[in-house]
Short mmCIF file of C-alpha atoms and ligand atoms in Angstrom, two decimals:
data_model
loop_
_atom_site.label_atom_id
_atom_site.label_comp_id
_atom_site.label_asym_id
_atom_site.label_seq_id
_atom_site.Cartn_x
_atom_site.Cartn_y
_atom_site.Cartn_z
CA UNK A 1082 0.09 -84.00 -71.21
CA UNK A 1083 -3.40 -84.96 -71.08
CA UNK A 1084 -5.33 -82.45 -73.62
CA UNK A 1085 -3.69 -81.69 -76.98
CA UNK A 1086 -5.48 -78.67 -77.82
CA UNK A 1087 -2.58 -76.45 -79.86
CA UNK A 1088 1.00 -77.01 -80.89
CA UNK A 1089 2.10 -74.59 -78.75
CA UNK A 1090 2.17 -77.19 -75.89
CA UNK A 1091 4.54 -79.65 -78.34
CA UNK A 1092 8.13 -78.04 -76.87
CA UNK A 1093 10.68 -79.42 -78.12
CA UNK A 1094 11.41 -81.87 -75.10
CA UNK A 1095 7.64 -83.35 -75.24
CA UNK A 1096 8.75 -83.57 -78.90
CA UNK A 1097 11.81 -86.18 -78.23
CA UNK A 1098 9.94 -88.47 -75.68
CA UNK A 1099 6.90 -88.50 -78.28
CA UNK A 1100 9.25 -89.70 -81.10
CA UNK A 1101 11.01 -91.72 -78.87
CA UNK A 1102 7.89 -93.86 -78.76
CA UNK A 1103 6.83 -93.34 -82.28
CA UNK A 1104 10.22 -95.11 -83.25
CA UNK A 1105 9.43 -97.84 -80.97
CA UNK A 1106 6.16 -98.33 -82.12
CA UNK A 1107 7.14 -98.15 -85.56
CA UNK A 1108 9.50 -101.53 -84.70
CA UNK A 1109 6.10 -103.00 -83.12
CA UNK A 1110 4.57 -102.50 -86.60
CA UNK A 1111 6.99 -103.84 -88.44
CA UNK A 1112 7.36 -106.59 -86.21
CA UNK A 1113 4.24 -108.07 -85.17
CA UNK A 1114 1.99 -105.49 -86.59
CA UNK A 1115 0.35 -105.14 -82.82
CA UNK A 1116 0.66 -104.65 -78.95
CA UNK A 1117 -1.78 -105.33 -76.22
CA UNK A 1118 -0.49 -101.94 -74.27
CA UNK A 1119 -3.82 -100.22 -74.35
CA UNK A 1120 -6.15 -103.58 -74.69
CA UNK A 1121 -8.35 -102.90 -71.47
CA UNK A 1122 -9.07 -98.89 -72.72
CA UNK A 1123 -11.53 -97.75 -75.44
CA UNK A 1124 -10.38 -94.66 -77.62
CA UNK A 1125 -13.94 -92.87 -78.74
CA UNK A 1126 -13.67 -90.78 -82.10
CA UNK A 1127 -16.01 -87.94 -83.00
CA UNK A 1128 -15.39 -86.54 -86.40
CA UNK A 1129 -17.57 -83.57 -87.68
CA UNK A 1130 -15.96 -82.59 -90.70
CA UNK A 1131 -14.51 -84.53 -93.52
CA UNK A 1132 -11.30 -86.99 -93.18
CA UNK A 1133 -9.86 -89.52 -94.17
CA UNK A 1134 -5.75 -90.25 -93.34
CA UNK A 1135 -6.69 -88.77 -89.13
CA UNK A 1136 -9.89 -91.23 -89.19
CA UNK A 1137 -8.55 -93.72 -90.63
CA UNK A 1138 -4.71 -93.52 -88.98
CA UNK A 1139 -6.26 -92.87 -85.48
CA UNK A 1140 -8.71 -95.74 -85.69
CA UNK A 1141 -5.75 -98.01 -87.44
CA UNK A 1142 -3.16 -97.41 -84.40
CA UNK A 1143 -5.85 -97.69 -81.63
CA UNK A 1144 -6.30 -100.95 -82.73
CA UNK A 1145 -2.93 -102.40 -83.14
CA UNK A 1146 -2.52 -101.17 -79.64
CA UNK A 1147 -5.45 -103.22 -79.18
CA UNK A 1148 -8.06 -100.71 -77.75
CA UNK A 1149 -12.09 -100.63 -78.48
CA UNK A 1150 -13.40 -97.80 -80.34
CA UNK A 1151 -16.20 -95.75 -80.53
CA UNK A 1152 -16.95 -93.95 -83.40
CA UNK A 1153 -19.07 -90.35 -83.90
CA UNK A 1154 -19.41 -89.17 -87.64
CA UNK A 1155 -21.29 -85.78 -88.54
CA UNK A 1156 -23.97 -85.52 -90.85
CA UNK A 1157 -27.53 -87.15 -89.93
CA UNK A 1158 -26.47 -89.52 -87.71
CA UNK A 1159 -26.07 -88.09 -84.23
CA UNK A 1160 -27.51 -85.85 -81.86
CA UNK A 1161 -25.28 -82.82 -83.03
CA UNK A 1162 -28.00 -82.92 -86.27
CA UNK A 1163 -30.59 -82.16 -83.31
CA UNK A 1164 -28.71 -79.44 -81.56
CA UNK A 1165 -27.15 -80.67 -79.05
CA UNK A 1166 -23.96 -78.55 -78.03
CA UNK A 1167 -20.21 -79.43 -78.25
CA UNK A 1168 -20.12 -79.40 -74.50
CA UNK A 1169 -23.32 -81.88 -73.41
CA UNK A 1170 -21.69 -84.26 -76.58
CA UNK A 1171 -18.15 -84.14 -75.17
CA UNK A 1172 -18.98 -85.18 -71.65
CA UNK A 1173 -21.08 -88.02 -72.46
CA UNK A 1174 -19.09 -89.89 -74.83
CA UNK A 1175 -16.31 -89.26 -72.34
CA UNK A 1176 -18.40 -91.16 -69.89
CA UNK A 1177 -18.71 -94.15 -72.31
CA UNK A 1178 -14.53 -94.50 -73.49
CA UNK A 1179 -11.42 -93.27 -71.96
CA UNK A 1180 -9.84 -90.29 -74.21
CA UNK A 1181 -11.27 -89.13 -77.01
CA UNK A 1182 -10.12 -87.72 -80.30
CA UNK A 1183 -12.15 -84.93 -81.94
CA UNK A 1184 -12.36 -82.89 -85.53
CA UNK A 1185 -14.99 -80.34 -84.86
CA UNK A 1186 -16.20 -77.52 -86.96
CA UNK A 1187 -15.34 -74.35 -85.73
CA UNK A 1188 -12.21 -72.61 -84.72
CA UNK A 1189 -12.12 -72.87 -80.89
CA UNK A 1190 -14.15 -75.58 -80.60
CA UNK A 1191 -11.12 -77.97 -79.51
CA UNK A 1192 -10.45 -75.78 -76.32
CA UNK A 1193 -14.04 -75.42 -75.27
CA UNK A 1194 -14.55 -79.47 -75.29
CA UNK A 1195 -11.10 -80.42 -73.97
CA UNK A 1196 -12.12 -78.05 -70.93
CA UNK A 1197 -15.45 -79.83 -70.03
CA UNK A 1198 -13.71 -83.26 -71.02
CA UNK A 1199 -13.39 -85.41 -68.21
CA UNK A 1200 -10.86 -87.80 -70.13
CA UNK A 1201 -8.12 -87.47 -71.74
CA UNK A 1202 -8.33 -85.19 -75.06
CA UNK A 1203 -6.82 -84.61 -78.45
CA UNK A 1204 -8.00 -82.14 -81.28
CA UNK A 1205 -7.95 -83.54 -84.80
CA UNK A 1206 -8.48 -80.18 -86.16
CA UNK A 1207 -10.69 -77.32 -85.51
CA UNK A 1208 -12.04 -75.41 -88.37
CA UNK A 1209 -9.15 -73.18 -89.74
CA UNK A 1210 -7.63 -73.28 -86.72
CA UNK A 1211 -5.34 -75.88 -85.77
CA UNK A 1212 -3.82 -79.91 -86.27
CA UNK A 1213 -1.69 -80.43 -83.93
CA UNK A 1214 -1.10 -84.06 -84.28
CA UNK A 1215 -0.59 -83.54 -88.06
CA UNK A 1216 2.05 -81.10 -86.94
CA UNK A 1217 3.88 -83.86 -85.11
CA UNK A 1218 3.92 -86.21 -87.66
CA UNK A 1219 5.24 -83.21 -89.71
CA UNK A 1220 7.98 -82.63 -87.38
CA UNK A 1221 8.80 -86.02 -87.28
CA UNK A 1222 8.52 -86.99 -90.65
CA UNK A 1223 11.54 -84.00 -91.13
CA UNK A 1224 13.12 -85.60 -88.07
CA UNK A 1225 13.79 -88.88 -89.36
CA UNK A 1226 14.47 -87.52 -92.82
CA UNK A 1227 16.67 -84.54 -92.55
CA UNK A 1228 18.07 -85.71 -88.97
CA UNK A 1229 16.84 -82.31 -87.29
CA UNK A 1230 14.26 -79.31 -87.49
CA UNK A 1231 16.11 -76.11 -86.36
CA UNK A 1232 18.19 -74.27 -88.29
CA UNK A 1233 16.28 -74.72 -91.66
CA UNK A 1234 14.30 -72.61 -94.12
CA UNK A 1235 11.15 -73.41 -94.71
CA UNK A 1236 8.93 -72.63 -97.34
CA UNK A 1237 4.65 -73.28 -97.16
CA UNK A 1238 2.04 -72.82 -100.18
CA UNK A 1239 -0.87 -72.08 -100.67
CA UNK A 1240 -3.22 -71.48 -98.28
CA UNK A 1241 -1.67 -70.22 -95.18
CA UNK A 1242 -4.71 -68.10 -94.25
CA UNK A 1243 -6.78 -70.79 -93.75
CA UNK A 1244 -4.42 -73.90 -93.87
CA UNK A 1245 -5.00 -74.95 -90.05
CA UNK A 1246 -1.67 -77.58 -91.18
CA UNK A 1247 0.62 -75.09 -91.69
CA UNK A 1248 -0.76 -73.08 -88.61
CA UNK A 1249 -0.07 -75.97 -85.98
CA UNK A 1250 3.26 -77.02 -88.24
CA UNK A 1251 4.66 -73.23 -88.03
CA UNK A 1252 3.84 -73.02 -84.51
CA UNK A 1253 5.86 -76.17 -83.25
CA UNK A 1254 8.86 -74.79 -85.60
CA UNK A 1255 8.58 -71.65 -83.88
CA UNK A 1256 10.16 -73.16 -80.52
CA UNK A 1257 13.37 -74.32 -82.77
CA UNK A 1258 16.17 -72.11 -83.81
CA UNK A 1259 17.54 -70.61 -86.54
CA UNK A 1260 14.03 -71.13 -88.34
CA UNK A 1261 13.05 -68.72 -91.78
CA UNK A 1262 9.80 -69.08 -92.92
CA UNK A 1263 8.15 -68.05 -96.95
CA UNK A 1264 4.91 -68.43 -97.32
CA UNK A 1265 3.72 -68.10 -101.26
CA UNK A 1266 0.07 -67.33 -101.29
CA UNK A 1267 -1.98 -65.13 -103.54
CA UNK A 1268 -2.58 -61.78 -102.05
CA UNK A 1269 -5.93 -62.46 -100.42
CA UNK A 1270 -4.42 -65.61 -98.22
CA UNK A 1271 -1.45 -64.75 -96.74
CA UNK A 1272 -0.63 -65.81 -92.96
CA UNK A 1273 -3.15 -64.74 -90.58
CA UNK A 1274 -2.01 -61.87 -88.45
CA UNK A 1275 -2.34 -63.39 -84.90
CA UNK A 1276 0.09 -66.14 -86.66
CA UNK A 1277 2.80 -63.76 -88.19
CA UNK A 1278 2.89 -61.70 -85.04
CA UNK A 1279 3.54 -64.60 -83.04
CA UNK A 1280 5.98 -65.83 -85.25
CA UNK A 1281 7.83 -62.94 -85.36
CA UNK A 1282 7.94 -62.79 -81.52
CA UNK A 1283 9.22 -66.36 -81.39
CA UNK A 1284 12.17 -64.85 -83.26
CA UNK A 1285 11.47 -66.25 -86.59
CA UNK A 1286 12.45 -64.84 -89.89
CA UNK A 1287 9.03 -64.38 -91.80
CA UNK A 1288 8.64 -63.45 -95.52
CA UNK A 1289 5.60 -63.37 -97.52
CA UNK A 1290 5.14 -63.53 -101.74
CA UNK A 1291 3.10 -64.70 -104.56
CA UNK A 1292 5.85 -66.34 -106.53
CA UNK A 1293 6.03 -69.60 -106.05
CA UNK A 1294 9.45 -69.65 -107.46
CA UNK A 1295 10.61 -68.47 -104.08
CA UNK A 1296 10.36 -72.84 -102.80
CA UNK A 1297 13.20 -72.94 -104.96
CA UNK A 1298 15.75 -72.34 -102.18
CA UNK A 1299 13.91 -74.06 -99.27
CA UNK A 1300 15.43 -77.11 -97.41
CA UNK A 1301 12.02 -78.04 -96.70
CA UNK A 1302 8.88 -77.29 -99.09
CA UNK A 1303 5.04 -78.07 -97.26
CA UNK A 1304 2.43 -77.28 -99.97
CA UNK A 1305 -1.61 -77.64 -98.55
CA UNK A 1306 -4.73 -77.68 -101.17
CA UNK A 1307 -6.54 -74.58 -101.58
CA UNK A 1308 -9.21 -74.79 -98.66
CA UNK A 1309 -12.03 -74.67 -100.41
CA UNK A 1310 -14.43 -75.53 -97.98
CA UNK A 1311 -13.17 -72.72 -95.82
CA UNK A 1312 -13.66 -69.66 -98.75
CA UNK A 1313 -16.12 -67.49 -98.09
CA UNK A 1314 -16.20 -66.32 -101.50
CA UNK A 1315 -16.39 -69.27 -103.90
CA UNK A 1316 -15.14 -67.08 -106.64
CA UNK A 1317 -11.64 -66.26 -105.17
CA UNK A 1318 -11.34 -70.25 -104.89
CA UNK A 1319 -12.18 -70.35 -108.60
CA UNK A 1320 -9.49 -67.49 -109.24
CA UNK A 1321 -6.87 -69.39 -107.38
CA UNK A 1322 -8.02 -72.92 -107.35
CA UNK A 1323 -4.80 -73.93 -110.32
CA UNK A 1324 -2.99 -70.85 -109.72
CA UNK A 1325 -0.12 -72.73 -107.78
CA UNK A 1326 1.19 -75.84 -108.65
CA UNK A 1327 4.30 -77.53 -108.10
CA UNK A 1328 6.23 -79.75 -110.88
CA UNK A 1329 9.44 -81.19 -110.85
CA UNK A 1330 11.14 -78.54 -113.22
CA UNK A 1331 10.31 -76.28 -109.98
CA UNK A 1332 12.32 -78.51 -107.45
CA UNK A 1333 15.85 -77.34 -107.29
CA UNK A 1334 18.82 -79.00 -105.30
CA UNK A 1335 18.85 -77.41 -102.60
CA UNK A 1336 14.94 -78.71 -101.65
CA UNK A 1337 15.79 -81.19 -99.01
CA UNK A 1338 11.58 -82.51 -98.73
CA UNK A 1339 8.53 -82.36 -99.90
CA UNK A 1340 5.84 -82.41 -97.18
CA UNK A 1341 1.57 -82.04 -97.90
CA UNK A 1342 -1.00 -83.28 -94.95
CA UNK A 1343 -2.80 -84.51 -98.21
CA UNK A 1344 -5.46 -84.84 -99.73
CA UNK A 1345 -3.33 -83.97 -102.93
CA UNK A 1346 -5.98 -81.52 -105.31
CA UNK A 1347 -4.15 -79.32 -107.24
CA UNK A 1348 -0.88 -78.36 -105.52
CA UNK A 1349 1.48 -81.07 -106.35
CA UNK A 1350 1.82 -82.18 -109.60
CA UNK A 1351 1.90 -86.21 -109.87
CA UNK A 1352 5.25 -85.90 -111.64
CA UNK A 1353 7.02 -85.21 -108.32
CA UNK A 1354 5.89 -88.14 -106.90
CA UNK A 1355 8.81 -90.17 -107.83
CA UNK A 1356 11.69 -87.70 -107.13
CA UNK A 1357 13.10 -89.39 -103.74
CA UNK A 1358 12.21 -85.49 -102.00
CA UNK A 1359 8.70 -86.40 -101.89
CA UNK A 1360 7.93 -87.31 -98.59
CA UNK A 1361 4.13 -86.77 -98.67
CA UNK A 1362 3.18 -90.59 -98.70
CA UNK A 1363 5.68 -91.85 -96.02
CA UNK A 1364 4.52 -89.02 -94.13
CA UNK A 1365 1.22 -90.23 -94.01
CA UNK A 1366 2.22 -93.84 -93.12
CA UNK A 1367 3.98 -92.21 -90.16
CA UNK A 1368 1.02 -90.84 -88.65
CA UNK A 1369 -0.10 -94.48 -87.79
CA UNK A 1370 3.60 -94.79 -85.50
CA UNK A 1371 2.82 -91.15 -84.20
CA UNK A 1372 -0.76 -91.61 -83.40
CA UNK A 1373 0.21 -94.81 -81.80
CA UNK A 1374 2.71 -92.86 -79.65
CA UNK A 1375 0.27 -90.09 -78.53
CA UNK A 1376 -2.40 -92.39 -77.63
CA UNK A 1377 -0.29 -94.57 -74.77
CA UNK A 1378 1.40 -91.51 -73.49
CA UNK A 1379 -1.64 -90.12 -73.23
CA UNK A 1380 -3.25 -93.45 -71.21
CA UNK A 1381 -0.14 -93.55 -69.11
CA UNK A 1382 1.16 -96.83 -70.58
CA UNK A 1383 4.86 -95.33 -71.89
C1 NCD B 1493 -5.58 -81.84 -93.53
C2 NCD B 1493 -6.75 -81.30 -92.72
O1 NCD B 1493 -7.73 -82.00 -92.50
O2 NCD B 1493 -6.63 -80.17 -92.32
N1 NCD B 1493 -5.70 -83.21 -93.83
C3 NCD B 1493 -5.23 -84.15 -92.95
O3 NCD B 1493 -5.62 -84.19 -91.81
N2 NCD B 1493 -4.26 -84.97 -93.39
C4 NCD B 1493 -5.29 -81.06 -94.76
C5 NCD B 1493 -6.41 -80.77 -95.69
O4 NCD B 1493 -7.56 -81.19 -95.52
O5 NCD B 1493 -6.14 -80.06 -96.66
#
């Protein structure tokens, strides 16, 4: 795999060898804290939108594999301010490092610039669209937790319209079986359509509702903020924006995990925090042994 556009490319075998060298990075970590594997390659970044945990966790296991790193950020600083197209910006900085890792604005974005990109690619998110790599530190977060991802029930709040998380996280589950899927949503941001129909083709069981009650009997519970940025009517955030919340009187026994990409707003109350479900933290800190992973298989060097 050299681009990493969507998680429909993560099947579940590419899965296993990519956790296979998350694990072993993750002993590198705690061992020495770095490896020379990628020392002689330079990993350029161009983020466009907001972020913190992919900046930051990309740039953090690029350089305890000890690569160079170019960085792009949006807003006044580079030529994108001036016009300059996805395309002409993706093939130069591709001429200057040796894979690049991109959040760019708009849905479809990712596929247009890994198709001119000359070096290796991976999309950090694309508007509403997709994360894959958040997906695989999803899937392996529930991996090492729950010892397995197929037969489970999941159950994802509140955003899935525009939640491009749960989009790239439902789309790698979809290749498991035994998979049933709720998504609790107000009305107005349920699933998108092209998602639920593909879904439903992958053979997975899909319900929709607004009661939030219905995590109650999920093994696995993945909550995203509200979107706001992504609303094109600021007063249906403002309807919604506390409408969902999850507190520990909510969790039940038979919630196995408690996943969120983070940033935490309002959908997880900070009284869950210390219930040993909550996995949102240690999933972050796994993205540095996943990120790690995809970056040398990506170079060749696993
Ligand atoms: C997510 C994103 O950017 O889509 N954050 C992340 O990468 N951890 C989730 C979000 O912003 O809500």
């Amino acid at each position: 795999m050299k681009k990493l556009v969507s998680s429909r490319q993560l099947e579940p075998d590419v899965l296993e060898e990519i956790f296979h060298v998350a694990r072993y990075m993750r002993r590198v970590c705690d061992m020495k804290g770095r490896t020379d594997l990628l020392n002689d390659k330079i990993v350029g970044l161009i983020f466009l939108e907001p972020s913190s945990r992919t900046m930051l966790s990309f740039q953090s296991a690029a350089q305890r594999l000890g690569a160079g790193i170019l960085f792009m950020q949006g807003k006044g600083t580079t030529s994108f301010e001036k016009g300059e197209s996805v395309e002409d910006a993706i093939k130069v900085v591709g001429s200057y490092c040796d894979l690049i890792v991109a959040r760019l604005r708009e849905a479809g974005d990712a596929r247009l610039a890994s198709d001119v990109s000359d070096v290796p690619f991976i999309n950090a998110g694309d508007g509403g669209n997709e994360h894959p790599t958040q997906s695989l530190i999803d899937a392996f977060t529930i991996q090492e937790e729950l010892g397995g991802l197929a037969n489970r029930s999941y159950c994802f709040g509140f955003d899935p319209l525009q939640s491009r998380s749960i989009h790239s996280l439902c789309l790698l589950l979809s290749r498991y079986s035994g998979i049933t899927m709720t998504f609790v949503s107000p009305p107005e941001l349920q699933l998108p359509v092209w998602l639920r129909e593909e879904l439903t083709r992958s053979g997975v069981t899909v319900h929709e509702t607004t009661d939030i009650n219905a995590c109650r009997a999920a093994d696995v519970i993945y909550v995203n903020r509200l979107q706001e940025e992504r609303f094109s009517d600021p007063q249906l955030f403002e309807q919604y924006r506390y409408h969902y919340r999850l507190t520990a009187s909510m969790i039940s026994p038979a919630n196995r995990i408690i996943l969120d990409p983070l940033p935490r707003i309002d959908e997880i109350s900070t009284c869950v925090d210390p219930l040993p479900v909550a996995a949102y933290f240690r999933q972050a800190k796994n993205g540095i042994y996943v990120r790690m992973a995809l970056l040398t298989k990506m170079l060749d060097r696993v």
